[in-house]
């Protein structure tokens, strides 16, 4: 019996979701992406007999999640009919969202694994050959959308908007309802913030864009397919892929729920002696003063690829909370690991640029984790004080390189620090230094001197030593680097610059 394997890939999700700086648009876009992978696929299959394909069903959903779906059809005609109905609905309900579909025929008496790999190759070629959609920029005299630059179809809050923005805005309420329902248990009596300007303290609104991604998920799926390579294992492969997708979605959701619970529990604890009240992190709904808002908003979730936005001061702590929670999950086989990138920016910083930065930082963390020799957990971050459009590599070269070496130790390893090749480049080392600088008798009341120390550190060990002697202070000790207390440097790396730079943008929730 010949069947058709169909792949649906929702492309450029991040560009679609983060094309606007308004939270309502992002929540609406996130909902539309979720519908593209679940609700609208189900709608297009409503009239189709679903079940086990080898037992007479017309179609069988193998998996959905991570931006793509895999469906088995009894015939090529059935697959094409689905694609026609599905994409027609997509054009009207989510204008601007890009989807690529690939079909692969195969005989049930041959290996489904071979057909699966062939379909993946075909999908990759179609995505690479896909011509960017050329939008009709208006015929005659037209106005431009305030958010996308596309032709206007209406107004929103006295601003001209395109069809894409109107679709996102129309879905914003149901998108927010989806968000609240997804994390109902974790958030308790709290809601999520409703505007990015509510992050941070008044007058210093900083937010953190956190992007986390699982390590080697493609390799895991490939290994899974190879394990069921024989034709008599076709049913086993379908079940294994269904289970893998479901467990991965559960793992990501569970880790994010635990992160939100950790934030809620931290807010409920009394502040440490050197902290301001933790209630200053809680926000209030502008329309309902009694509504308490958590300083976090998950935007992309449902799998190992997660993006959330939070108060800039809590970005590093919440990112580590999520990574540790994700590492504790299991999806068969070896333990899970993920890496994260955190862009800490002003609330009015272009959001698309902030996300690109977080994604680049996540890739940087992944490269470092891989260099450590195995799948490990790592994170990287950047605090942007201006909107300069430069790559992370360029920023590090221009702003964090001195004659004596590198000013930053980032990325940092997280998790089993004992196995890290470079003990300096670990999260535990960073938090120990940051805590000591904030609470030690030498530095707790000398915040201005500590910030001034950044200039001597840039000049090198000798200049740092002279500065520390002039103010009669030493830096916190580092195990294995006794000279660092006097010079600030551990070989060709500055051991304290990261912690000093993050002083006003990092609150350690685990301290």
Coordinates of N, CA and C in Angstrom, one line a residue, residues 46-277:
X46 N -10.8 17.8 9.7 CA -12.1 17.5 10.3 C -12.9 16.4 9.6
X47 N -12.9 16.5 8.3 CA -13.7 15.6 7.5 C -13.0 14.3 7.1
X48 N -11.8 14.1 7.7 CA -10.9 13.0 7.3 C -11.0 11.9 8.4
X49 N -11.1 10.7 8.0 CA -11.1 9.6 9.0 C -9.7 9.4 9.6
X50 N -9.5 9.8 10.9 CA -8.2 9.7 11.5 C -8.1 8.4 12.3
X51 N -6.8 7.9 12.4 CA -6.6 6.7 13.1 C -5.2 6.1 12.7
X52 N -5.1 4.8 12.9 CA -3.8 4.2 12.4 C -3.9 3.9 10.9
X53 N -2.9 4.5 10.2 CA -3.0 4.5 8.8 C -2.9 3.1 8.2
X54 N -2.2 2.2 8.8 CA -2.1 0.8 8.3 C -3.3 0.0 8.7
X55 N -4.3 0.6 9.3 CA -5.5 -0.2 9.7 C -6.7 0.4 9.0
X56 N -6.5 1.2 7.9 CA -7.6 1.7 7.1 C -7.9 3.1 7.3
X57 N -7.3 3.9 8.2 CA -7.6 5.3 8.4 C -7.1 6.1 7.2
X58 N -7.7 7.3 7.0 CA -7.3 8.1 5.9 C -6.1 9.0 6.2
X59 N -5.9 9.2 7.5 CA -4.7 10.0 7.9 C -4.3 9.7 9.3
X60 N -3.1 10.0 9.7 CA -2.6 9.8 11.0 C -1.6 10.9 11.3
X61 N -1.8 11.6 12.4 CA -0.8 12.6 12.8 C 0.3 12.0 13.6
X62 N 1.5 12.1 13.0 CA 2.7 11.5 13.7 C 3.1 12.4 14.8
X63 N 3.3 13.7 14.6 CA 3.6 14.6 15.7 C 3.4 16.0 15.2
X64 N 3.2 16.9 16.2 CA 3.1 18.4 16.0 C 3.9 19.1 17.2
X65 N 4.7 20.0 16.8 CA 5.5 20.8 17.8 C 6.8 21.2 17.3
X66 N 7.4 22.2 18.0 CA 8.7 22.7 17.5 C 8.7 23.4 16.2
X67 N 7.5 23.9 15.8 CA 7.4 24.6 14.6 C 7.1 23.8 13.4
X68 N 6.9 22.5 13.6 CA 6.5 21.6 12.4 C 5.6 20.5 12.8
X69 N 5.0 19.9 11.8 CA 4.1 18.8 12.0 C 4.4 17.7 10.9
X70 N 4.1 16.5 11.2 CA 4.3 15.3 10.3 C 3.0 14.5 10.3
X71 N 2.4 14.3 9.1 CA 1.1 13.7 9.0 C 1.2 12.6 7.9
X72 N 0.7 11.4 8.1 CA 0.6 10.3 7.1 C -0.8 10.3 6.5
X73 N -0.8 10.3 5.1 CA -2.1 10.3 4.4 C -2.2 9.0 3.6
X74 N -3.4 8.5 3.4 CA -3.6 7.3 2.7 C -3.3 7.4 1.2
X75 N -3.4 8.7 0.7 CA -3.1 8.9 -0.7 C -2.5 10.3 -0.9
X76 N -1.8 10.5 -2.1 CA -1.3 11.8 -2.4 C -2.4 12.8 -2.6
X77 N -3.6 12.3 -3.2 CA -4.7 13.3 -3.4 C -5.2 13.8 -2.0
X78 N -5.2 12.9 -1.0 CA -5.7 13.4 0.3 C -4.7 14.4 0.9
X79 N -3.4 14.1 0.7 CA -2.4 15.1 1.2 C -2.5 16.4 0.5
X80 N -2.8 16.4 -0.8 CA -2.9 17.7 -1.5 C -4.2 18.4 -1.1
X81 N -5.2 17.7 -0.9 CA -6.5 18.3 -0.5 C -6.3 19.0 0.9
X82 N -5.6 18.3 1.8 CA -5.3 18.9 3.1 C -4.5 20.2 2.9
X83 N -3.4 20.1 2.1 CA -2.6 21.3 1.9 C -3.3 22.5 1.4
X84 N -4.2 22.2 0.4 CA -5.0 23.3 -0.2 C -5.9 24.0 0.8
X85 N -6.7 23.1 1.6 CA -7.6 23.7 2.6 C -6.8 24.4 3.7
X86 N -5.7 23.8 4.1 CA -4.9 24.4 5.2 C -4.3 25.7 4.9
X87 N -3.7 25.8 3.7 CA -3.0 27.0 3.4 C -4.0 28.1 3.0
X88 N -5.2 27.7 2.5 CA -6.2 28.8 2.2 C -6.7 29.4 3.5
X89 N -6.9 28.6 4.5 CA -7.3 29.2 5.8 C -6.2 30.0 6.4
X90 N -4.9 29.6 6.2 CA -3.8 30.3 6.8 C -3.7 31.7 6.2
X91 N -3.9 31.8 4.9 CA -3.8 33.1 4.2 C -4.8 34.1 4.7
X92 N -6.0 33.7 5.1 CA -7.0 34.6 5.6 C -6.9 34.8 7.1
X93 N -6.5 33.8 7.8 CA -6.5 34.0 9.3 C -5.2 34.4 9.9
X94 N -4.0 34.2 9.2 CA -2.7 34.6 9.7 C -1.9 35.2 8.6
X95 N -2.3 36.3 8.0 CA -1.5 36.9 6.9 C -0.1 37.2 7.4
X96 N 0.9 36.9 6.5 CA 2.2 37.2 6.9 C 3.0 36.0 7.4
X97 N 2.3 35.0 7.9 CA 2.9 33.8 8.4 C 3.3 32.8 7.3
X98 N 4.5 32.4 7.3 CA 5.1 31.6 6.2 C 5.1 30.1 6.6
X99 N 4.6 29.3 5.7 CA 4.5 27.8 5.9 C 5.1 27.1 4.6
X100 N 5.9 26.1 4.8 CA 6.4 25.3 3.8 C 5.9 23.9 4.0
X101 N 5.4 23.2 2.9 CA 4.9 21.9 2.9 C 5.6 21.0 1.9
X102 N 5.9 19.8 2.3 CA 6.6 18.8 1.5 C 5.9 17.5 1.6
X103 N 5.8 16.8 0.5 CA 5.2 15.5 0.4 C 6.2 14.4 0.0
X104 N 6.1 13.2 0.5 CA 6.9 12.1 0.1 C 6.1 10.8 0.1
X105 N 6.0 10.2 -1.0 CA 5.3 8.9 -1.1 C 6.2 7.7 -0.7
X106 N 5.6 6.7 -0.1 CA 6.3 5.5 0.3 C 5.4 4.3 0.4
X107 N 5.9 3.2 0.2 CA 5.2 1.9 0.3 C 5.3 1.4 1.7
X108 N 4.2 0.9 2.3 CA 4.3 0.5 3.7 C 5.2 -0.7 3.9
X109 N 5.4 -1.5 2.8 CA 6.3 -2.6 2.9 C 7.8 -2.2 2.8
X110 N 8.1 -0.9 2.7 CA 9.4 -0.4 2.7 C 9.6 0.3 4.0
X111 N 10.8 0.8 4.2 CA 11.1 1.5 5.5 C 10.6 2.9 5.6
X112 N 9.8 3.1 6.6 CA 9.3 4.5 6.8 C 10.4 5.4 7.2
X113 N 11.4 4.9 7.9 CA 12.6 5.7 8.3 C 13.3 6.3 7.1
X114 N 13.4 5.5 6.0 CA 14.0 6.0 4.8 C 13.2 7.1 4.2
X115 N 11.9 6.9 4.1 CA 11.0 7.9 3.6 C 11.0 9.2 4.4
X116 N 11.0 9.0 5.8 CA 11.1 10.1 6.7 C 12.3 11.0 6.4
X117 N 13.5 10.4 6.3 CA 14.7 11.1 6.0 C 14.6 11.8 4.6
X118 N 14.1 11.1 3.6 CA 13.9 11.7 2.3 C 13.0 12.9 2.3
X119 N 11.9 12.8 3.1 CA 11.0 13.9 3.2 C 11.6 15.1 3.9
X120 N 12.5 14.8 4.9 CA 13.2 15.9 5.6 C 14.1 16.6 4.7
X121 N 14.8 15.8 3.8 CA 15.7 16.4 2.9 C 15.0 17.3 1.9
X122 N 13.8 16.8 1.4 CA 13.0 17.5 0.4 C 12.5 18.8 1.1
X123 N 12.1 18.8 2.3 CA 11.6 19.9 3.0 C 12.7 21.0 3.2
X124 N 13.9 20.5 3.5 CA 15.1 21.4 3.6 C 15.4 22.1 2.3
X125 N 15.3 21.4 1.2 CA 15.5 22.0 -0.1 C 14.5 23.0 -0.5
X126 N 13.2 22.7 -0.1 CA 12.1 23.6 -0.5 C 12.3 24.9 0.3
X127 N 12.7 24.8 1.6 CA 12.9 26.0 2.4 C 14.1 26.8 1.9
X128 N 15.1 26.1 1.5 CA 16.3 26.9 1.0 C 16.0 27.5 -0.4
X129 N 15.1 26.9 -1.2 CA 14.8 27.5 -2.5 C 13.6 28.4 -2.4
X130 N 13.0 28.5 -1.3 CA 11.8 29.4 -1.1 C 12.1 30.9 -1.4
X131 N 11.4 31.4 -2.3 CA 11.6 32.9 -2.6 C 10.9 33.7 -1.6
X132 N 11.5 34.7 -1.0 CA 10.8 35.6 -0.1 C 9.6 36.2 -0.7
X133 N 8.5 36.1 0.1 CA 7.2 36.7 -0.4 C 7.4 38.2 -0.6
X134 N 7.0 38.6 -1.8 CA 7.1 40.0 -2.1 C 5.7 40.6 -1.9
X135 N 5.6 41.4 -0.9 CA 4.3 42.0 -0.5 C 3.9 43.1 -1.6
X136 N 2.7 43.1 -1.9 CA 2.2 44.2 -2.7 C 2.2 45.5 -1.9
X137 N 3.0 46.4 -2.2 CA 3.2 47.6 -1.3 C 2.2 48.7 -1.6
X138 N 1.1 48.4 -2.3 CA 0.1 49.4 -2.5 C 0.0 49.8 -3.9
X139 N -1.2 49.9 -4.4 CA -1.5 50.4 -5.7 C -2.2 51.8 -5.6
X140 N -1.6 52.7 -6.3 CA -2.1 54.1 -6.2 C -1.6 54.7 -4.9
X141 N -2.4 55.5 -4.3 CA -1.9 56.3 -3.1 C -2.4 55.5 -1.9
X142 N -1.4 55.0 -1.1 CA -1.7 54.2 0.1 C -0.9 54.7 1.3
X143 N -1.3 54.5 2.5 CA -0.6 54.8 3.7 C 0.2 53.5 4.2
X144 N 1.2 53.7 4.9 CA 2.1 52.6 5.4 C 1.8 52.3 6.9
X145 N 1.8 51.0 7.2 CA 1.5 50.5 8.6 C 2.6 51.0 9.5
X146 N 2.2 51.5 10.7 CA 3.2 52.0 11.6 C 4.1 51.0 12.2
X147 N 3.8 49.7 12.0 CA 4.6 48.6 12.6 C 5.4 47.8 11.5
X148 N 4.8 47.6 10.4 CA 5.4 46.7 9.3 C 5.7 47.4 8.1
X149 N 5.2 48.6 7.8 CA 5.5 49.3 6.6 C 4.6 48.8 5.4
X150 N 3.8 47.9 5.7 CA 2.9 47.3 4.6 C 1.7 48.2 4.4
X151 N 0.9 48.0 3.3 CA -0.3 48.8 3.1 C -1.3 48.7 4.2
X152 N -1.9 49.8 4.5 CA -2.8 50.0 5.6 C -4.2 49.4 5.3
X153 N -4.8 48.7 6.3 CA -6.2 48.3 6.1 C -7.1 48.8 7.1
X154 N -6.6 49.5 8.1 CA -7.4 50.1 9.2 C -6.6 50.9 10.2
X155 N -7.2 51.2 11.3 CA -6.6 51.9 12.4 C -6.7 51.2 13.7
X156 N -5.6 51.4 14.5 CA -5.6 50.8 15.9 C -5.0 51.9 16.8
X157 N -5.7 52.4 17.8 CA -5.1 53.4 18.7 C -4.6 54.6 17.9
X158 N -5.3 55.0 16.9 CA -5.0 56.2 16.1 C -3.7 55.9 15.2
X159 N -3.3 54.6 15.1 CA -2.2 54.3 14.2 C -2.7 53.4 13.1
X160 N -2.1 53.7 11.9 CA -2.5 52.9 10.7 C -1.8 51.5 10.9
X161 N -2.6 50.5 10.5 CA -2.1 49.1 10.7 C -2.4 48.3 9.4
X162 N -1.5 47.3 9.2 CA -1.6 46.4 8.0 C -2.6 45.3 8.4
X163 N -2.8 44.4 7.4 CA -3.7 43.3 7.6 C -3.0 42.3 8.6
X164 N -1.7 42.2 8.5 CA -1.0 41.3 9.5 C -1.1 41.7 10.9
X165 N -0.9 43.0 11.2 CA -1.0 43.6 12.5 C -2.5 43.5 13.0
X166 N -3.4 43.7 12.1 CA -4.8 43.6 12.6 C -5.2 42.2 13.0
X167 N -4.6 41.2 12.3 CA -4.9 39.8 12.6 C -4.3 39.5 14.0
X168 N -3.1 40.0 14.3 CA -2.4 39.8 15.5 C -3.2 40.5 16.7
X169 N -3.6 41.7 16.4 CA -4.4 42.4 17.4 C -5.7 41.8 17.7
X170 N -6.4 41.3 16.7 CA -7.7 40.6 16.9 C -7.5 39.3 17.7
X171 N -6.3 38.7 17.7 CA -6.1 37.5 18.4 C -5.4 37.7 19.7
X172 N -5.2 39.0 20.1 CA -4.4 39.2 21.3 C -5.2 38.8 22.6
X173 N -6.5 39.0 22.6 CA -7.2 38.6 23.8 C -7.2 37.1 24.0
X174 N -7.5 36.3 22.9 CA -7.5 34.9 23.0 C -6.1 34.4 23.3
X175 N -5.1 35.1 22.8 CA -3.7 34.7 23.0 C -3.3 34.9 24.5
X176 N -3.8 36.0 25.1 CA -3.6 36.2 26.5 C -4.3 35.1 27.4
X177 N -5.5 34.8 27.0 CA -6.3 33.7 27.7 C -5.5 32.4 27.6
X178 N -5.0 32.1 26.4 CA -4.2 30.9 26.3 C -3.0 30.9 27.3
X179 N -2.3 32.1 27.4 CA -1.2 32.2 28.3 C -1.6 32.0 29.7
X180 N -2.7 32.6 30.1 CA -3.1 32.5 31.5 C -3.5 31.1 31.8
X181 N -4.2 30.4 30.9 CA -4.6 29.0 31.1 C -3.4 28.1 31.2
X182 N -2.4 28.3 30.3 CA -1.3 27.4 30.3 C -0.5 27.4 31.6
X183 N -0.4 28.5 32.3 CA 0.3 28.6 33.5 C -0.5 29.0 34.7
X184 N -1.8 28.5 34.7 CA -2.7 28.9 35.7 C -2.3 28.4 37.1
X185 N -1.8 27.2 37.2 CA -1.4 26.6 38.5 C -0.1 27.3 39.0
X186 N 0.8 27.5 38.1 CA 2.1 28.1 38.5 C 2.0 29.5 39.0
X187 N 1.2 30.3 38.3 CA 1.1 31.8 38.7 C 0.2 32.0 39.9
X188 N -0.7 31.1 40.2 CA -1.5 31.3 41.4 C -2.5 32.5 41.2
X189 N -2.4 33.4 42.2 CA -3.3 34.6 42.1 C -2.7 35.7 41.3
X190 N -1.6 35.5 40.7 CA -0.9 36.6 39.9 C -1.4 36.5 38.5
X191 N -1.3 37.6 37.8 CA -1.4 37.7 36.3 C 0.0 38.0 35.8
X192 N 0.1 38.1 34.5 CA 1.4 38.5 33.9 C 1.3 40.0 33.5
X193 N 2.5 40.6 33.5 CA 2.5 42.0 33.1 C 1.8 42.2 31.7
X194 N 1.2 43.4 31.5 CA 0.5 43.7 30.3 C 1.2 44.6 29.4
X195 N 2.3 45.1 29.8 CA 3.1 46.1 29.0 C 4.6 46.1 29.4
X196 N 5.4 46.1 28.4 CA 6.9 46.0 28.6 C 7.3 47.2 29.5
X197 N 6.6 48.3 29.4 CA 7.1 49.5 30.2 C 6.9 49.3 31.7
X198 N 6.2 48.2 32.1 CA 6.0 47.9 33.5 C 7.2 47.2 34.1
X199 N 8.2 46.7 33.3 CA 9.3 46.1 33.8 C 10.3 47.1 34.5
X200 N 11.1 46.7 35.5 CA 12.1 47.5 36.1 C 11.5 48.6 37.0
X201 N 12.3 49.4 37.6 CA 11.9 50.4 38.4 C 11.5 51.7 37.6
X202 N 10.7 52.5 38.2 CA 10.3 53.7 37.5 C 11.5 54.6 37.1
X203 N 11.5 54.9 35.8 CA 12.6 55.7 35.3 C 13.8 54.9 34.8
X204 N 13.9 53.6 35.2 CA 15.0 52.7 34.8 C 14.4 51.4 34.3
X205 N 13.5 51.5 33.3 CA 12.8 50.3 32.9 C 13.7 49.4 32.0
X206 N 14.2 48.3 32.5 CA 15.0 47.4 31.8 C 14.3 46.1 31.8
X207 N 14.3 45.4 30.6 CA 13.7 44.1 30.5 C 14.7 43.1 30.0
X208 N 14.5 41.9 30.2 CA 15.4 40.8 29.8 C 14.7 39.9 28.8
X209 N 15.2 39.8 27.6 CA 14.6 38.8 26.6 C 15.5 37.6 26.7
X210 N 14.8 36.5 27.2 CA 15.5 35.2 27.4 C 15.1 34.2 26.3
X211 N 16.1 33.7 25.6 CA 15.8 32.7 24.6 C 16.6 31.4 25.0
X212 N 15.9 30.3 25.2 CA 16.5 29.0 25.5 C 16.1 28.0 24.5
X213 N 17.1 27.1 24.2 CA 16.9 26.1 23.2 C 17.6 24.8 23.6
X214 N 16.9 23.7 23.4 CA 17.4 22.4 23.8 C 18.6 22.0 22.9
X215 N 19.6 21.3 23.5 CA 20.8 20.9 22.8 C 20.5 19.5 22.1
X216 N 20.9 19.5 20.8 CA 20.9 18.3 20.0 C 19.6 17.6 19.9
X217 N 18.5 18.3 19.8 CA 17.2 17.6 19.6 C 17.1 17.0 18.2
X218 N 17.7 17.6 17.3 CA 17.7 17.0 15.9 C 18.4 15.7 15.9
X219 N 19.6 15.7 16.6 CA 20.3 14.4 16.7 C 19.5 13.3 17.4
X220 N 18.8 13.7 18.5 CA 18.0 12.7 19.2 C 16.9 12.1 18.3
X221 N 16.3 13.0 17.5 CA 15.2 12.5 16.6 C 15.8 11.7 15.5
X222 N 17.0 12.1 15.0 CA 17.6 11.3 14.0 C 18.0 9.9 14.5
X223 N 18.5 9.8 15.7 CA 18.9 8.5 16.3 C 17.6 7.7 16.5
X224 N 16.5 8.3 16.9 CA 15.3 7.6 17.1 C 14.8 7.0 15.7
X225 N 14.9 7.7 14.7 CA 14.5 7.2 13.4 C 15.4 6.0 13.0
X226 N 16.7 6.2 13.2 CA 17.6 5.1 12.9 C 17.4 3.8 13.6
X227 N 16.8 3.9 14.9 CA 16.5 2.8 15.7 C 15.4 1.9 15.1
X228 N 14.6 2.5 14.3 CA 13.4 1.8 13.7 C 13.5 1.9 12.2
X229 N 14.6 1.3 11.7 CA 14.9 1.5 10.3 C 14.3 0.4 9.4
X230 N 13.9 -0.7 10.0 CA 13.4 -1.8 9.2 C 11.9 -1.6 8.9
X231 N 11.4 -2.1 7.7 CA 10.0 -2.0 7.3 C 9.0 -2.5 8.4
X232 N 9.4 -3.6 9.1 CA 8.5 -4.2 10.1 C 8.5 -3.3 11.4
X233 N 9.3 -2.3 11.4 CA 9.3 -1.4 12.6 C 8.6 0.0 12.3
X234 N 7.8 0.0 11.2 CA 7.2 1.3 10.8 C 6.2 1.8 11.9
X235 N 5.4 0.9 12.4 CA 4.4 1.2 13.5 C 5.2 1.7 14.7
X236 N 6.3 1.0 15.0 CA 7.1 1.4 16.2 C 7.7 2.8 16.0
X237 N 8.1 3.1 14.8 CA 8.6 4.4 14.6 C 7.6 5.5 14.8
X238 N 6.4 5.3 14.3 CA 5.3 6.3 14.4 C 5.0 6.5 15.9
X239 N 4.9 5.4 16.7 CA 4.7 5.6 18.1 C 5.8 6.2 18.8
X240 N 7.1 5.9 18.4 CA 8.2 6.5 19.1 C 8.3 8.1 18.8
X241 N 8.0 8.5 17.6 CA 8.0 9.9 17.2 C 6.8 10.6 18.0
X242 N 5.7 10.0 18.1 CA 4.6 10.6 18.8 C 4.9 10.8 20.3
X243 N 5.5 9.8 20.8 CA 5.9 9.9 22.3 C 7.0 10.9 22.5
X244 N 8.0 10.9 21.6 CA 9.1 11.9 21.7 C 8.6 13.3 21.7
X245 N 7.7 13.6 20.7 CA 7.1 15.0 20.6 C 6.3 15.3 21.8
X246 N 5.5 14.4 22.3 CA 4.6 14.7 23.5 C 5.5 15.0 24.7
X247 N 6.5 14.1 24.9 CA 7.4 14.3 26.1 C 8.2 15.5 26.0
X248 N 8.7 15.9 24.8 CA 9.5 17.1 24.7 C 8.6 18.4 25.0
X249 N 7.4 18.4 24.5 CA 6.4 19.5 24.8 C 6.2 19.5 26.3
X250 N 6.0 18.4 26.9 CA 5.7 18.3 28.3 C 6.9 18.9 29.1
X251 N 8.2 18.5 28.7 CA 9.4 18.9 29.4 C 9.5 20.4 29.4
X252 N 9.4 21.0 28.2 CA 9.5 22.5 28.1 C 8.5 23.2 28.9
X253 N 7.2 22.7 28.8 CA 6.1 23.3 29.6 C 6.4 23.2 31.1
X254 N 6.8 22.0 31.5 CA 7.1 21.8 32.9 C 8.2 22.7 33.5
X255 N 9.2 22.8 32.7 CA 10.4 23.6 33.1 C 9.9 25.1 33.2
X256 N 9.1 25.6 32.3 CA 8.7 27.0 32.4 C 7.7 27.2 33.5
X257 N 6.8 26.2 33.8 CA 5.9 26.3 34.9 C 6.7 26.4 36.2
X258 N 7.8 25.6 36.3 CA 8.6 25.6 37.5 C 9.3 26.9 37.7
X259 N 9.7 27.5 36.6 CA 10.4 28.8 36.6 C 9.5 29.9 37.2
X260 N 8.2 29.9 36.7 CA 7.2 30.8 37.2 C 6.9 30.6 38.7
X261 N 6.8 29.3 39.0 CA 6.6 29.0 40.5 C 7.7 29.5 41.3
X262 N 9.0 29.3 40.9 CA 10.1 29.8 41.6 C 10.1 31.3 41.8
X263 N 9.7 32.0 40.7 CA 9.6 33.5 40.9 C 8.5 33.9 41.9
X264 N 7.3 33.2 41.8 CA 6.2 33.5 42.7 C 6.7 33.2 44.1
X265 N 7.4 32.1 44.4 CA 7.8 31.8 45.7 C 8.9 32.8 46.2
X266 N 9.7 33.2 45.3 CA 10.8 34.2 45.7 C 10.1 35.5 46.1
X267 N 9.1 35.9 45.4 CA 8.5 37.2 45.7 C 7.8 37.1 47.1
X268 N 7.4 35.9 47.5 CA 6.6 35.8 48.7 C 7.6 35.8 50.0
X269 N 8.9 35.6 49.7 CA 9.8 35.5 50.9 C 10.2 36.9 51.3
X270 N 10.5 37.0 52.6 CA 11.0 38.3 53.1 C 12.3 38.7 52.5
X271 N 12.6 40.0 52.2 CA 13.8 40.4 51.6 C 15.0 40.2 52.5
X272 N 16.2 40.0 51.9 CA 17.4 39.9 52.7 C 17.8 41.3 53.2
X273 N 18.6 41.4 54.3 CA 18.9 42.7 54.9 C 19.4 43.7 53.9
X274 N 20.2 43.3 52.9 CA 20.7 44.3 51.9 C 19.8 44.5 50.7
X275 N 18.6 43.9 50.7 CA 17.7 44.0 49.6 C 16.6 45.0 49.9
X276 N 16.1 45.6 48.8 CA 14.8 46.4 49.0 C 13.7 45.4 49.0
X277 N 12.5 45.8 49.4 CA 11.4 44.9 49.5 C 11.1 44.2 48.1

